[in-house]
Amino acid sequence: MLRVPLSGGIDERAPDDTLLPVGGTRRQLALEEILTILDRAKTDKRVDSVLLQIDGLGASPAMIQELRSSIAAVQKSGKKVTAFLVTPEDKDYQLAIACDSIIVQKGSWMTLDGLKAELFFVADPLKKLGVSFQAAQWKKYKSAVESFTRTSPSPENLEETNALLDDVWADYLDTVSRQRKIGKDAFREVIDSLAVVTPEKALELRLIDRVATEHQLEKEYSKRLDKPVKELFVGGGAYLAATGGMKPKAVGDRIAVITITGMIVGDQTADMGEGERTDVSTVKQALHTALDDPKVKAIVLRIDSPGGDALAASTMLELLEEGKTKKPIVASMSGVAASGGYMVALAGDKIFAEPMTVTGSIGVFSLKPDLSGLLTKTGIHREVFERGRFADAETPFKPFDGAAFRKFMELTGVVYDDFISKVAKGRKMTPAAVDAVAGGRIWSGKRALEVGLIDRIGGLADAVQEAKKLAKMDAKASPELLYLPVRKTWLEYLLGGNTSEIVSALTVGIVRQSLGELLPVTRLPGTETARFLLRTEEPQVLALDPVWVEIK
């Protein structure tokens, strides 16, 4: 039995392996790893069936769709896939309905209360502090600035937000109705009237197939397959490691998968907030690796990015288009490929997206803070001496005047026009046709296909098949995938002189060895030394420094 845990947010790719092999580690599998595990399970005769343990899933709608497709491929191979839900919510159920059987933990409950989108507007509270923003918005659908410039959503923001939510909602109702043989109106009534149901009630409503504890389930599998529980179940991570990890075999043709995740930046020092990011040098190095490897016959550009630095995205596109002259490139959109994330996808000979991928957002914005009110409130007086009409125009301590604001808008407009021209060239459209579907508007993958921004609906597996076809590889062959950039190991960090991550990892390992396996690690921000908050059942451990531990 292959047991794959799915909980929390799912990243597109696994992080660098900076943890030392001390005391064991536990982290959520990345999407690329889950897809690899399920793909290998299809043809592995040792795998009888698959058990997905789903609890508090935070994946995007497009990722859930891709996982459902992967589950269907396992089922097509003749193997059963079972979902075991602990305290399921809507996202858990959206994935579980793809399985042959849905089992809910006895004594728990199901929260099926529907979907929502939530927007926050901070212009008023910032104004009370004496802070405001001026925005150059190209064009009216580029709504990211509205949180700082408005007190409520614009009609365009409302339109695109509702359109996306409608698409996800329709997919949810359609899939439940098709998979569970329940009418859409009946399921909508469950959400609107009940919202929270016991497993027993869910069974009565035919939403699930069974109510059981995990222990009961394990005993039944053990009896059916005549094996002790300890020998029967293999975890997803252990299975991946035992079948070769994410590295391709030494022989045979390959397809490289170059992944761009998070914010697109010029370099890793760019001020783009916290979270994942991909810089130009990382893409350049990954591309060179793929182009220089004679075993790599084609490239799939895998994108899960909301955009970022326009110049960085433009540079990546230039590099990729040059690489496309040497080997075919197919773009595969994951959860989101918008703005700069859409721009880099233009390098693909073909562009694939899931129906619920968030894409488009072909537009540009710039924000300029105005802290003049804050200076007034705090009594700070500012004197400026200028040589040049616009020498002080970009200061955050006063707003743009009319002439400076016009230049601000013009400069942003130049970037927008360049974006439009790139899309027109890549999609073989006129600039006017592109502008009609651009203006910053976001589209679901399904709607993006209708307006010509992508070529096909499909996931990573579909993009790989297209890349194989463009490279004129053997149609019956199953090429290995080379995932780039290659994950760094703790040893590579150590040899590279980056010891901070190693010291942090060693601290975690020592504590784990002393106190047993712990739950996921959260780094405390703003510190250079190793600081972690490690949660166990009891107690909580706060490791403030590698040499001492405080028990709280």
Coordinates of C-alpha atoms in Angstrom, one line a residue:
M1 CA 0.0 0.0 0.0
L2 CA 1.4 3.3 -1.1
R3 CA 0.4 6.0 1.5
V4 CA 0.7 9.6 0.3
P5 CA 0.0 12.4 2.9
L6 CA -1.5 15.6 1.5
S7 CA -1.9 18.6 3.8
G8 CA -1.3 22.3 3.9
G9 CA 0.0 24.3 1.0
I10 CA 1.7 22.4 -1.8
D11 CA 4.8 24.0 -3.4
E12 CA 5.5 23.4 -7.1
R13 CA 9.0 22.1 -6.5
A14 CA 10.9 20.8 -3.5
P15 CA 13.2 23.2 -1.7
D16 CA 17.0 22.7 -1.6
D17 CA 17.9 19.8 0.7
T18 CA 19.8 21.9 3.3
L19 CA 18.9 19.7 6.3
L20 CA 21.6 17.4 7.5
P21 CA 20.9 13.7 7.6
V22 CA 20.5 13.9 11.4
G23 CA 17.4 12.8 13.3
G24 CA 15.2 12.5 10.2
T25 CA 13.1 15.1 8.5
R26 CA 9.4 15.6 7.7
R27 CA 8.1 18.0 5.1
Q28 CA 5.1 18.2 2.7
L29 CA 5.8 16.7 -0.6
A30 CA 6.0 19.1 -3.5
L31 CA 3.7 18.8 -6.5
E32 CA 6.4 17.6 -8.8
E33 CA 7.2 14.9 -6.3
I34 CA 3.6 13.8 -5.9
L35 CA 3.1 13.6 -9.6
T36 CA 6.3 11.5 -9.9
I37 CA 5.2 9.1 -7.2
L38 CA 1.8 8.5 -8.7
D39 CA 3.3 8.1 -12.2
R40 CA 5.7 5.4 -11.0
A41 CA 3.0 3.7 -9.0
K42 CA 1.1 3.1 -12.2
T43 CA 3.5 0.5 -13.5
D44 CA 5.1 -0.7 -10.2
K45 CA 3.8 -4.3 -9.7
R46 CA 4.7 -4.0 -6.0
V47 CA 2.1 -1.3 -5.5
D48 CA -1.3 -2.9 -4.9
S49 CA -3.2 0.4 -4.4
V50 CA -2.8 4.0 -3.3
L51 CA -4.1 5.6 -0.1
L52 CA -4.2 9.4 -0.1
Q53 CA -4.4 10.9 3.5
I54 CA -5.9 14.3 2.9
D55 CA -6.1 16.8 5.8
G56 CA -6.3 20.6 5.4
L57 CA -5.2 20.8 1.8
G58 CA -4.2 24.3 0.7
A59 CA -3.4 23.7 -3.0
S60 CA -4.6 26.0 -5.7
P61 CA -7.6 24.9 -7.9
A62 CA -5.3 24.2 -10.8
M63 CA -3.0 22.0 -8.7
I64 CA -6.0 20.1 -7.5
Q65 CA -7.1 19.5 -11.1
E66 CA -3.7 18.3 -12.0
L67 CA -3.7 15.9 -9.1
R68 CA -7.1 14.6 -10.1
S69 CA -5.7 13.9 -13.6
S70 CA -2.8 12.0 -12.1
I71 CA -5.2 10.0 -9.9
A72 CA -7.2 9.1 -13.1
A73 CA -4.0 7.8 -14.7
V74 CA -3.4 5.5 -11.8
Q75 CA -6.9 4.3 -11.9
K76 CA -6.6 3.7 -15.7
S77 CA -3.7 1.3 -14.9
G78 CA -6.1 -0.9 -12.9
K79 CA -5.2 0.2 -9.4
K80 CA -7.5 1.6 -6.8
V81 CA -7.0 5.0 -5.2
T82 CA -8.7 5.6 -1.8
A83 CA -9.0 9.0 0.0
F84 CA -8.9 9.0 3.8
L85 CA -10.1 12.4 5.1
V86 CA -9.5 13.5 8.7
T87 CA -11.5 16.7 9.2
P88 CA -12.2 17.6 5.5
E89 CA -13.1 21.0 4.1
D90 CA -14.0 21.9 0.6
K91 CA -10.5 21.7 -0.9
D92 CA -10.0 18.3 0.6
Y93 CA -13.2 17.1 -0.9
Q94 CA -12.5 18.6 -4.3
L95 CA -9.5 16.3 -4.5
A96 CA -11.1 13.3 -2.8
I97 CA -13.9 13.1 -5.3
A98 CA -11.5 11.9 -7.9
C99 CA -10.8 8.7 -5.9
D100 CA -12.5 5.3 -6.2
S101 CA -13.5 5.5 -2.5
I102 CA -13.8 8.3 0.1
I103 CA -13.5 7.3 3.8
V104 CA -13.9 9.9 6.5
Q105 CA -12.4 9.6 10.0
K106 CA -15.0 8.4 12.5
G107 CA -15.8 11.0 15.1
S108 CA -14.8 14.0 13.0
W109 CA -16.9 16.3 10.7
M110 CA -17.0 17.7 7.2
T111 CA -17.0 21.4 6.6
L112 CA -18.6 22.0 3.2
D113 CA -19.5 25.6 3.3
G114 CA -18.5 26.7 -0.2
L115 CA -15.8 28.9 -1.8
K116 CA -14.9 32.6 -1.3
A117 CA -12.5 35.3 -2.5
E118 CA -11.4 38.0 -0.1
L119 CA -10.0 41.4 -0.8
F120 CA -8.6 43.9 1.7
F121 CA -8.2 47.7 1.2
V122 CA -5.8 49.6 3.4
A123 CA -6.0 53.1 1.9
D124 CA -8.1 54.6 4.7
P125 CA -6.1 53.3 7.7
L126 CA -2.8 54.3 6.0
K127 CA -4.3 57.8 5.4
K128 CA -4.8 58.1 9.1
L129 CA -1.1 57.5 9.5
G130 CA -0.3 60.2 6.9
V131 CA 0.6 57.6 4.2
S132 CA -0.9 57.4 0.7
F133 CA 0.1 56.1 -2.7
Q134 CA 0.0 57.3 -6.3
A135 CA -0.4 54.6 -8.9
A136 CA 0.3 54.2 -12.6
Q137 CA -2.1 51.5 -13.7
W138 CA -1.9 49.9 -17.2
K139 CA -4.7 49.3 -17.5
K140 CA -8.0 49.3 -15.6
Y141 CA -7.9 45.6 -14.9
K142 CA -4.5 45.7 -13.3
S143 CA -6.1 45.7 -9.9
A144 CA -3.2 44.9 -7.6
V145 CA -2.8 48.6 -6.8
E146 CA -6.3 48.9 -5.5
S147 CA -5.5 47.7 -2.0
F148 CA -3.4 50.8 -1.5
T149 CA -5.4 53.4 -3.6
R150 CA -9.1 52.5 -3.1
T151 CA -11.5 51.7 -0.3
S152 CA -13.4 49.2 -2.3
P153 CA -12.9 47.1 -5.5
S154 CA -13.3 48.8 -8.9
P155 CA -16.0 47.4 -11.3
E156 CA -13.2 45.7 -13.3
N157 CA -11.8 44.1 -10.2
L158 CA -15.2 42.8 -9.2
E159 CA -15.8 41.5 -12.8
E160 CA -12.6 39.4 -13.0
T161 CA -12.7 38.2 -9.4
N162 CA -16.3 37.0 -9.8
A163 CA -15.4 35.4 -13.1
L164 CA -12.6 33.4 -11.6
L165 CA -14.7 32.4 -8.6
D166 CA -17.6 31.4 -10.9
D167 CA -15.2 29.1 -12.9
V168 CA -13.9 27.3 -9.8
W169 CA -17.4 27.0 -8.3
A170 CA -18.8 25.5 -11.6
D171 CA -15.9 23.1 -11.7
Y172 CA -16.6 22.0 -8.1
L173 CA -20.3 21.4 -8.7
D174 CA -19.8 19.7 -12.0
T175 CA -17.1 17.3 -10.7
V176 CA -19.0 16.4 -7.5
S177 CA -22.1 15.7 -9.6
R178 CA -20.2 13.6 -12.1
Q179 CA -18.1 11.6 -9.7
R180 CA -20.6 11.1 -6.9
K181 CA -23.7 10.9 -9.1
I182 CA -25.4 13.7 -7.1
G183 CA -27.4 16.5 -8.7
K184 CA -25.8 19.9 -8.6
D185 CA -28.8 21.4 -6.9
A186 CA -28.7 18.7 -4.2
F187 CA -25.0 19.4 -3.5
R188 CA -25.6 23.1 -3.5
E189 CA -28.3 22.5 -0.9
V190 CA -25.9 20.7 1.3
I191 CA -23.5 23.6 1.2
D192 CA -26.2 26.3 1.7
S193 CA -28.3 24.5 4.3
L194 CA -26.0 22.2 6.2
A195 CA -22.4 23.5 5.8
V196 CA -21.1 21.2 8.5
V197 CA -22.1 17.5 8.5
T198 CA -21.1 14.4 10.4
P199 CA -19.5 11.6 8.5
E200 CA -22.6 9.5 9.1
K201 CA -24.8 12.2 7.5
A202 CA -22.4 12.6 4.6
L203 CA -22.6 8.8 4.1
E204 CA -26.4 9.1 4.1
L205 CA -26.2 11.8 1.5
R206 CA -23.9 9.7 -0.7
L207 CA -21.1 12.3 -0.4
I208 CA -18.7 9.6 0.9
D209 CA -18.4 5.8 0.9
R210 CA -17.5 4.9 4.4
V211 CA -16.8 6.0 8.0
A212 CA -13.9 4.4 9.8
T213 CA -10.8 5.1 11.9
E214 CA -7.3 4.9 10.5
H215 CA -6.6 1.9 12.7
Q216 CA -9.6 0.0 11.4
L217 CA -8.5 0.8 7.8
E218 CA -4.9 -0.4 8.5
K219 CA -6.2 -3.7 10.0
E220 CA -8.4 -4.4 7.1
Y221 CA -5.7 -3.8 4.5
S222 CA -3.3 -5.9 6.6
K223 CA -5.8 -8.8 6.6
R224 CA -6.6 -8.5 2.9
L225 CA -3.0 -8.5 1.8
D226 CA -1.8 -10.8 4.5
K227 CA 1.0 -8.5 5.7
P228 CA 1.7 -6.8 9.1
V229 CA 0.9 -3.1 9.0
K230 CA 4.6 -2.1 9.5
E231 CA 5.5 -4.0 6.4
L232 CA 2.5 -3.1 4.3
F233 CA 2.4 0.6 4.2
V234 CA 5.1 2.6 2.4
G235 CA 5.1 6.4 2.7
G236 CA 5.2 8.6 -0.3
G237 CA 8.6 10.1 0.5
A238 CA 10.2 6.7 1.2
Y239 CA 8.8 5.3 -2.0
L240 CA 10.2 8.3 -4.0
A241 CA 13.6 7.8 -2.5
A242 CA 13.5 4.0 -3.0
T243 CA 12.6 4.4 -6.7
G244 CA 15.5 6.8 -7.5
G245 CA 14.3 10.2 -6.2
M246 CA 13.9 13.0 -8.6
K247 CA 17.1 12.3 -10.6
P248 CA 16.8 10.7 -14.0
K249 CA 18.6 7.5 -14.8
A250 CA 22.1 7.6 -16.2
V251 CA 21.1 6.3 -19.6
G252 CA 18.4 7.1 -22.2
D253 CA 16.9 10.3 -23.6
R254 CA 15.5 13.0 -21.3
I255 CA 13.2 15.9 -21.3
A256 CA 14.3 18.8 -19.0
V257 CA 11.7 20.5 -16.8
I258 CA 12.9 24.0 -16.0
T259 CA 10.8 25.4 -13.1
I260 CA 10.1 29.1 -12.5
T261 CA 8.3 29.6 -9.2
G262 CA 7.4 32.5 -7.0
M263 CA 8.3 36.1 -7.8
I264 CA 10.4 36.8 -10.9
V265 CA 13.4 38.9 -9.9
G266 CA 16.7 40.1 -11.4
D267 CA 18.7 38.6 -8.6
Q268 CA 18.2 37.1 -5.2
T269 CA 18.9 40.4 -3.4
A270 CA 15.9 42.1 -5.0
D271 CA 13.3 43.6 -2.6
M272 CA 10.2 41.6 -3.5
G273 CA 9.0 40.6 -0.1
E274 CA 9.2 37.1 1.5
G275 CA 8.5 33.8 -0.2
E276 CA 9.7 31.9 -3.2
R277 CA 11.5 33.6 -6.1
T278 CA 13.4 32.8 -9.3
D279 CA 16.1 35.0 -10.6
V280 CA 17.6 35.4 -14.0
S281 CA 20.9 33.7 -13.3
T282 CA 19.0 30.6 -12.0
V283 CA 17.0 30.3 -15.3
K284 CA 20.2 31.0 -17.3
Q285 CA 22.1 28.2 -15.6
A286 CA 19.2 25.8 -15.8
L287 CA 18.8 26.5 -19.5
H288 CA 22.5 26.0 -20.2
T289 CA 22.4 22.7 -18.4
A290 CA 19.5 21.5 -20.5
L291 CA 21.0 22.8 -23.8
D292 CA 24.5 21.3 -23.1
D293 CA 23.2 17.9 -22.1
P294 CA 23.1 15.7 -25.3
K295 CA 20.6 13.4 -23.6
V296 CA 18.1 16.2 -23.3
K297 CA 16.0 16.4 -26.4
A298 CA 13.4 19.0 -25.4
I299 CA 12.5 21.4 -22.6
V300 CA 9.3 21.9 -20.6
L301 CA 9.1 25.3 -19.0
R302 CA 7.0 24.8 -15.8
I303 CA 5.6 28.0 -14.4
D304 CA 4.0 28.8 -11.1
S305 CA 4.6 32.5 -10.7
P306 CA 2.4 35.7 -10.4
G307 CA 5.1 37.8 -12.1
G308 CA 7.4 40.3 -10.6
D309 CA 10.2 42.4 -12.1
A310 CA 9.2 43.2 -15.7
L311 CA 12.8 43.6 -16.9
A312 CA 13.8 40.3 -15.3
A313 CA 10.9 38.5 -17.0
S314 CA 11.9 40.1 -20.3
T315 CA 15.5 39.0 -19.9
M316 CA 14.3 35.4 -19.1
L317 CA 12.1 35.4 -22.2
E318 CA 15.1 36.5 -24.4
L319 CA 17.2 33.7 -23.0
L320 CA 14.5 31.1 -23.5
E321 CA 13.7 32.2 -27.0
E322 CA 17.3 31.9 -28.0
G323 CA 17.3 28.4 -26.4
K324 CA 14.2 27.5 -28.4
T325 CA 16.3 27.7 -31.6
K326 CA 18.3 24.8 -30.4
K327 CA 15.8 22.6 -28.7
P328 CA 11.9 22.6 -28.6
I329 CA 10.3 24.3 -25.6
V330 CA 6.8 23.7 -24.3
A331 CA 5.3 25.9 -21.6
S332 CA 3.3 24.3 -18.8
M333 CA 1.4 26.5 -16.4
S334 CA 0.7 25.3 -12.9
G335 CA -1.4 27.2 -10.3
V336 CA -0.6 30.7 -11.6
A337 CA 1.3 32.0 -14.6
A338 CA 0.3 35.7 -14.7
S339 CA 1.9 39.0 -15.7
G340 CA 5.7 38.3 -15.9
G341 CA 4.8 34.6 -15.4
Y342 CA 2.7 34.8 -18.6
M343 CA 5.5 36.7 -20.4
V344 CA 8.1 33.9 -19.9
A345 CA 5.5 31.4 -21.1
L346 CA 5.6 33.1 -24.5
A347 CA 8.9 31.2 -25.1
G348 CA 7.0 28.0 -25.5
D349 CA 6.3 26.5 -29.0
K350 CA 3.0 25.5 -27.3
I351 CA 1.5 26.7 -24.0
F352 CA -0.5 24.4 -21.8
A353 CA -2.6 25.3 -18.7
E354 CA -5.1 23.7 -16.4
P355 CA -8.7 24.9 -16.7
M356 CA -8.4 26.7 -13.4
T357 CA -4.9 28.1 -13.9
V358 CA -4.8 31.8 -13.1
T359 CA -3.1 33.5 -16.1
G360 CA -3.0 36.6 -18.3
S361 CA -2.7 39.8 -16.2
I362 CA -0.9 41.3 -19.2
G363 CA -0.4 44.7 -17.7
V364 CA 1.9 46.9 -15.7
F365 CA 1.6 49.0 -12.6
S366 CA 3.9 51.2 -10.5
L367 CA 3.3 52.5 -7.0
K368 CA 4.8 55.6 -5.4
P369 CA 4.4 56.2 -1.7
D370 CA 3.6 59.6 -0.4
L371 CA 4.7 60.1 3.3
S372 CA 4.2 63.9 3.4
G373 CA 1.2 63.5 5.7
L374 CA 3.3 61.4 8.1
L375 CA 6.0 64.2 8.2
T376 CA 3.3 66.7 9.0
K377 CA 1.8 64.5 11.8
T378 CA 5.2 63.9 13.4
G379 CA 6.3 67.5 13.0
I380 CA 9.3 66.7 10.8
H381 CA 10.4 69.6 8.6
R382 CA 12.1 68.9 5.3
E383 CA 14.2 71.3 3.3
V384 CA 15.2 70.4 -0.2
F385 CA 17.8 72.0 -2.5
E386 CA 17.5 71.1 -6.2
R387 CA 19.5 71.4 -9.4
G388 CA 17.2 70.0 -12.1
R389 CA 13.4 70.3 -12.6
F390 CA 12.7 66.7 -11.5
A391 CA 15.6 66.1 -9.1
D392 CA 13.2 65.6 -6.1
A393 CA 10.3 64.1 -8.1
E394 CA 10.7 60.5 -6.9
T395 CA 11.1 61.2 -3.2
P396 CA 8.6 59.4 -1.0
F397 CA 8.2 62.6 1.1
K398 CA 5.9 64.4 -1.3
P399 CA 3.4 63.5 -4.1
F400 CA 4.1 63.8 -7.8
D401 CA 3.1 67.1 -9.3
G402 CA 1.2 67.2 -12.6
A403 CA 4.3 67.0 -14.9
A404 CA 6.1 64.4 -12.8
F405 CA 3.0 62.2 -12.7
R406 CA 2.6 62.4 -16.5
K407 CA 6.2 61.2 -16.9
F408 CA 5.5 58.4 -14.3
M409 CA 2.5 57.3 -16.4
E410 CA 4.4 57.5 -19.7
L411 CA 7.3 55.4 -18.5
T412 CA 4.9 52.7 -17.2
G413 CA 3.0 52.9 -20.5
V414 CA 6.3 52.2 -22.4
V415 CA 6.7 49.0 -20.4
Y416 CA 3.1 48.0 -21.2
D417 CA 3.5 48.6 -24.9
D418 CA 6.6 46.4 -24.9
F419 CA 4.6 43.7 -23.1
I420 CA 1.8 43.9 -25.7
S421 CA 4.3 43.6 -28.6
K422 CA 5.9 40.5 -27.0
V423 CA 2.5 38.9 -26.7
A424 CA 1.5 39.9 -30.2
K425 CA 4.7 38.3 -31.6
G426 CA 4.5 35.2 -29.5
R427 CA 0.8 34.5 -30.0
K428 CA 0.7 35.7 -33.7
M429 CA -1.9 38.4 -32.9
T430 CA -2.2 42.0 -33.7
P431 CA -1.3 44.5 -30.9
A432 CA -4.9 45.7 -30.9
A433 CA -6.2 42.1 -30.5
V434 CA -3.8 41.6 -27.6
D435 CA -4.8 44.9 -25.9
A436 CA -8.4 43.8 -26.1
V437 CA -7.7 40.8 -23.8
A438 CA -4.9 42.5 -21.8
G439 CA -5.2 45.7 -19.8
G440 CA -4.1 43.7 -16.7
R441 CA -7.1 41.3 -16.9
I442 CA -6.7 37.9 -15.4
W443 CA -8.2 34.8 -17.0
S444 CA -8.8 31.2 -15.9
G445 CA -7.0 28.7 -18.2
K446 CA -10.3 27.7 -19.7
R447 CA -11.1 31.3 -20.7
A448 CA -7.5 32.0 -21.7
L449 CA -7.9 29.2 -24.3
E450 CA -11.0 30.9 -25.7
V451 CA -9.3 34.2 -26.2
G452 CA -6.1 32.8 -27.7
L453 CA -3.6 33.3 -24.8
I454 CA -2.8 29.5 -24.6
D455 CA -2.9 26.6 -27.0
R456 CA -4.1 23.6 -25.0
I457 CA -5.7 22.5 -21.7
G458 CA -3.5 20.1 -19.9
G459 CA -1.0 19.5 -17.2
L460 CA 2.7 18.7 -16.9
A461 CA 2.2 15.2 -18.4
D462 CA 0.5 16.6 -21.4
A463 CA 3.2 19.1 -21.9
V464 CA 5.9 16.4 -21.7
Q465 CA 4.0 14.4 -24.4
E466 CA 3.9 17.5 -26.7
A467 CA 7.7 18.1 -26.1
K468 CA 8.4 14.5 -27.0
K469 CA 6.4 15.0 -30.2
L470 CA 8.2 18.2 -31.2
A471 CA 11.5 16.6 -30.5
K472 CA 10.5 13.7 -32.8
M473 CA 11.3 11.2 -30.0
D474 CA 10.0 7.6 -30.1
A475 CA 6.2 7.8 -29.5
K476 CA 6.3 4.6 -27.3
A477 CA 9.3 5.8 -25.3
S478 CA 9.0 7.1 -21.7
P479 CA 11.8 9.6 -21.4
E480 CA 13.2 10.4 -18.0
L481 CA 12.6 13.9 -16.6
L482 CA 15.5 16.1 -15.6
Y483 CA 14.2 18.7 -13.1
L484 CA 16.0 22.0 -13.1
P485 CA 17.4 23.9 -11.3
V486 CA 19.0 20.9 -9.6
R487 CA 18.3 20.9 -5.8
K488 CA 21.4 21.6 -3.7
T489 CA 22.3 19.2 -0.9
W490 CA 23.5 20.2 2.5
L491 CA 27.0 19.1 1.5
E492 CA 27.0 21.5 -1.5
Y493 CA 26.0 24.3 0.8
L494 CA 28.8 23.4 3.2
L495 CA 31.4 23.1 0.5
G496 CA 30.1 26.4 -0.9
G497 CA 30.8 28.2 2.4
N498 CA 27.1 28.8 3.2
T499 CA 27.2 27.5 6.8
S500 CA 24.2 29.3 8.2
E501 CA 21.6 26.8 6.9
I502 CA 23.8 23.9 8.0
V503 CA 24.1 25.3 11.6
S504 CA 20.3 25.7 11.6
A505 CA 19.8 22.2 10.3
L506 CA 22.2 20.7 12.9
T507 CA 20.3 22.4 15.7
V508 CA 17.0 20.9 14.5
G509 CA 18.6 17.5 14.1
I510 CA 20.1 17.4 17.6
V511 CA 16.8 18.5 19.2
R512 CA 14.9 15.8 17.2
Q513 CA 17.3 13.2 18.3
S514 CA 16.9 14.2 21.9
L515 CA 13.1 14.7 22.0
G516 CA 11.8 12.5 19.1
E517 CA 10.2 13.4 15.8
L518 CA 8.7 16.9 15.8
L519 CA 6.1 18.6 13.7
P520 CA 7.0 21.0 10.8
V521 CA 9.7 23.7 11.6
T522 CA 8.9 27.4 11.4
R523 CA 11.9 29.8 11.1
L524 CA 11.5 32.9 13.2
P525 CA 12.1 36.0 11.0
G526 CA 14.8 38.7 11.4
T527 CA 17.6 36.7 12.9
E528 CA 21.0 35.6 11.6
T529 CA 21.5 32.8 14.2
A530 CA 19.6 29.5 14.1
R531 CA 16.2 30.2 15.6
F532 CA 13.3 27.8 15.3
L533 CA 10.0 27.2 16.9
L534 CA 9.5 23.4 17.1
R535 CA 6.1 22.1 18.1
T536 CA 5.5 18.7 19.6
E537 CA 2.5 17.4 21.5
E538 CA 4.1 18.6 24.7
P539 CA 6.2 20.6 25.3
Q540 CA 7.1 23.4 22.9
V541 CA 10.8 23.9 22.3
L542 CA 12.3 27.2 21.3
A543 CA 15.9 26.8 20.0
L544 CA 17.4 30.3 20.1
D545 CA 21.0 29.4 19.6
P546 CA 22.8 26.2 18.5
V547 CA 24.3 25.8 22.0
W548 CA 21.2 26.1 24.2
V549 CA 17.6 25.1 24.3
E550 CA 14.8 26.6 26.4
I551 CA 11.8 24.4 27.3
K552 CA 8.5 26.4 27.4

